Amino acid sequence: MGNLGELGELVKKLTEVHSPSGREQEIASVILKELEGHIDGYRIDKLGNLIVWKTGTSDKKVLLDAHMDEIGVVVTNIDDKGFLKIERVGGVSPYTIFEKRLCFGNVIGIVGIEGETAEESQNNIQKMSLEKLFVDIGAKNREEAEKLCPIGTFGTFDSYFHKQGDFMISKSMDDRIGCAIIIETLKRIKNPKNTVYGVFAIQEEVGLIGAQTAGYDINPDVAIALDVTAVGDTPKGMKRIPMALGKGVCIKVKDTMSISNRYIVDKLRNIAEKHNIQYQMEVLTFGGTDAAGYQATKAGIPSATISIPTRYIHTPNEMVCESDVEATIQLTLKYCEEGLE
C-alpha cells in the first residue's frame, strides 16, 4: 500500500476494528486513544456512547455525531455437524455475505448455502435468504462449534483496508470514516467559540439508539451527523442520485428519515463557497442518519447531515475518495470555527 499518509493510517486503524452494533467497546477505546491530548474531557454513557468535548468560550453547544458501530451478524443456532445459523445485525444482505468470510473474534467462518441437488442449490441462490445460508467454522460437531462460537456470538465482515490512488477501500467505512472526520476536526480546531461535542454513537445500524440518548444528555443547540451516502456514478447507477466520488463533500437536504434544518444547510453551503471547499448537494431517496434521532429528541434539536460519498455501502468493500474526506473535514472544521450566532 506504500505510504498511506496520516489520514490513511487513521482510517485504516478505525476500519479494521471489529465492533458491530451492540459491541462497540473495542472501537470506542481505539478512538479515545487517538484523541489523547486533543480534547478537554470525555465520558462513556450508560449505553456505551463515547462523548468527548472541546470547551468553547460561549454557552452554546455544537454536537458532531458519527456512529461507531458497523453492520454484522449474530449466531442464532448450531446444527449437529457444527454449522452455524445466523441473523443479521443491521442491513446485511444474504447476497453480500454468500461465499464470503466472516470474523467471529479469532474464528473465521465461510458462508455457504444449502442444496441437496444442483437444481436445489441453484434455486436457493436465485431466491437467497438467511434461512438457506450456513456458516462453516471448520468444527467437527455441535459441541466443538459451541466452544468456538456459542449462540449469541457476533461477527463482522473479514475484510481489510486498502488504498489505491485517491481511493480508500474497506469494510465499515460506514461509519468509521465519519469517526475519522470528527477525530481530525477535534485535532485541528484550536480555540472553538462554542463547545464542540463529538458523539461516537452506538447502534445506529439497528435504530439510531445512541443518538437519541446522547442528544437528550447533551441537549446541544445544533447537531450535525457525519455519515456515508450513496452515489450514482457507477455504470448505469441510480438515475435520481447525482452524488459522485471525487466531487467533494455532500450537504444533505433530505433522506427518507429526516429533512435537514434549512438554516444549517444554508450556512454549510455559504461556508463551502467562501472557503472554496468542493461540495455537492444531496437528496437521498432512501436511508437515514443519526440526524433523525437528534431532531426528535426532547423539544427538538436543529439537525443536519454532512455526507461522504461512498460506493458499495454495506459490503466488505466500501469505497471513498480521500479528497472528498478532506473536503468534509474542512467543511466541518470551518463550521465549528465560525460558531453559532
Tab-separated table of C-alpha atoms in Angstrom, residues 55-171:
chain	number	residue	atom	x	y	z
A	55	THR	CA	-14.626	23.634	25.532
A	56	GLY	CA	-15.532	26.915	23.867
A	57	THR	CA	-15.878	30.454	25.209
A	58	SER	CA	-19.672	30.741	24.765
A	59	ASP	CA	-22.517	28.834	26.390
A	60	LYS	CA	-23.633	27.331	23.073
A	61	LYS	CA	-23.012	23.718	22.110
A	62	VAL	CA	-22.373	22.151	18.706
A	63	LEU	CA	-22.719	18.381	18.507
A	64	LEU	CA	-20.892	16.364	15.846
A	65	ASP	CA	-22.081	12.773	15.524
A	66	ALA	CA	-20.673	9.700	13.819
A	67	HIS	CA	-21.840	6.214	14.673
A	68	MET	CA	-19.033	3.858	15.562
A	69	ASP	CA	-20.922	0.585	15.127
A	70	GLU	CA	-20.860	-1.460	11.937
A	71	ILE	CA	-23.223	-3.990	10.418
A	72	GLY	CA	-22.689	-7.651	11.212
A	73	VAL	CA	-24.297	-10.966	12.096
A	74	VAL	CA	-25.057	-12.959	15.238
A	75	VAL	CA	-25.127	-16.731	15.747
A	76	THR	CA	-28.686	-17.993	16.305
A	77	ASN	CA	-28.291	-21.780	16.204
A	78	ILE	CA	-25.802	-24.611	15.650
A	79	ASP	CA	-26.606	-27.932	13.978
A	80	ASP	CA	-25.318	-31.396	14.935
A	81	LYS	CA	-22.463	-31.161	12.413
A	82	GLY	CA	-21.220	-27.851	13.815
A	83	PHE	CA	-22.536	-25.481	11.147
A	84	LEU	CA	-23.849	-22.097	12.316
A	85	LYS	CA	-27.107	-20.329	11.551
A	86	ILE	CA	-27.058	-16.545	11.732
A	87	GLU	CA	-29.229	-13.433	11.860
A	88	ARG	CA	-28.326	-10.002	10.504
A	89	VAL	CA	-27.269	-7.144	12.792
A	90	GLY	CA	-28.205	-4.114	10.709
A	91	GLY	CA	-28.544	-4.045	6.930
A	92	VAL	CA	-26.740	-7.207	5.854
A	93	SER	CA	-27.833	-8.792	2.577
A	94	PRO	CA	-27.550	-12.589	2.158
A	95	TYR	CA	-26.236	-11.917	-1.354
A	96	THR	CA	-23.395	-9.838	0.103
A	97	ILE	CA	-22.176	-12.475	2.549
A	98	PHE	CA	-22.674	-15.602	0.409
A	99	GLU	CA	-19.316	-17.398	-0.079
A	100	LYS	CA	-17.568	-14.639	1.904
A	101	ARG	CA	-15.551	-14.867	5.098
A	102	LEU	CA	-16.966	-13.671	8.417
A	103	CYS	CA	-14.916	-12.903	11.501
A	104	PHE	CA	-16.173	-14.093	14.908
A	105	GLY	CA	-13.387	-12.832	17.144
A	106	ASN	CA	-10.495	-15.206	16.462
A	107	VAL	CA	-12.669	-17.592	14.446
A	108	ILE	CA	-13.211	-17.302	10.694
A	109	GLY	CA	-16.344	-18.677	9.066
A	110	ILE	CA	-17.213	-19.283	5.410
A	111	VAL	CA	-20.808	-18.670	4.296
A	112	GLY	CA	-22.327	-21.482	2.255
A	113	ILE	CA	-25.806	-22.350	1.009
A	114	GLU	CA	-27.981	-25.421	1.425
A	115	GLY	CA	-28.844	-27.674	-1.506
A	116	GLU	CA	-29.087	-31.463	-1.836
A	117	THR	CA	-29.075	-31.266	-5.627
A	118	ALA	CA	-27.564	-28.891	-8.150
A	119	GLU	CA	-31.065	-27.696	-9.011
A	120	GLU	CA	-31.930	-27.000	-5.376
A	121	SER	CA	-28.670	-25.131	-4.854
A	122	GLN	CA	-29.332	-23.006	-7.934
A	123	ASN	CA	-32.875	-22.238	-6.801
A	124	ASN	CA	-31.631	-21.282	-3.338
A	125	ILE	CA	-29.024	-18.956	-4.853
A	126	GLN	CA	-31.663	-17.283	-7.034
A	127	LYS	CA	-34.041	-16.847	-4.074
A	128	MET	CA	-31.444	-16.372	-1.382
A	129	SER	CA	-32.306	-15.859	2.281
A	130	LEU	CA	-30.574	-16.234	5.607
A	131	GLU	CA	-32.749	-19.315	6.215
A	132	LYS	CA	-30.839	-21.103	3.435
A	133	LEU	CA	-27.336	-19.970	4.413
A	134	PHE	CA	-24.981	-21.583	6.910
A	135	VAL	CA	-21.549	-20.681	8.261
A	136	ASP	CA	-18.727	-23.213	8.233
A	137	ILE	CA	-16.153	-22.642	11.001
A	138	GLY	CA	-14.387	-25.976	10.499
A	139	ALA	CA	-15.979	-27.568	13.564
A	140	LYS	CA	-16.473	-31.334	13.652
A	141	ASN	CA	-19.723	-31.240	15.635
A	142	ARG	CA	-22.092	-29.068	17.681
A	143	GLU	CA	-20.034	-29.382	20.868
A	144	GLU	CA	-16.868	-28.150	19.182
A	145	ALA	CA	-18.720	-25.301	17.458
A	146	GLU	CA	-20.336	-24.203	20.716
A	147	LYS	CA	-16.893	-23.791	22.256
A	148	LEU	CA	-15.718	-21.658	19.332
A	149	CYS	CA	-18.885	-19.658	18.543
A	150	PRO	CA	-21.673	-20.129	21.067
A	151	ILE	CA	-25.154	-18.838	20.280
A	152	GLY	CA	-25.114	-15.041	20.643
A	153	THR	CA	-21.605	-14.591	19.205
A	154	PHE	CA	-21.354	-11.519	16.957
A	155	GLY	CA	-19.486	-11.495	13.658
A	156	THR	CA	-18.424	-8.949	11.036
A	157	PHE	CA	-17.005	-8.979	7.517
A	158	ASP	CA	-13.479	-10.396	7.384
A	159	SER	CA	-12.068	-7.544	5.303
A	160	TYR	CA	-9.068	-5.235	5.353
A	161	PHE	CA	-8.148	-1.680	4.377
A	162	HIS	CA	-6.592	-0.915	1.007
A	163	LYS	CA	-5.585	2.410	-0.527
A	164	GLN	CA	-5.432	2.658	-4.290
A	165	GLY	CA	-4.508	6.080	-5.586
A	166	ASP	CA	-7.018	8.531	-4.115
A	167	PHE	CA	-9.451	5.757	-3.203
A	168	MET	CA	-9.695	4.096	0.205
A	169	ILE	CA	-11.473	0.733	0.401
A	170	SER	CA	-12.526	-1.240	3.474
A	171	LYS	CA	-15.365	-2.684	5.481
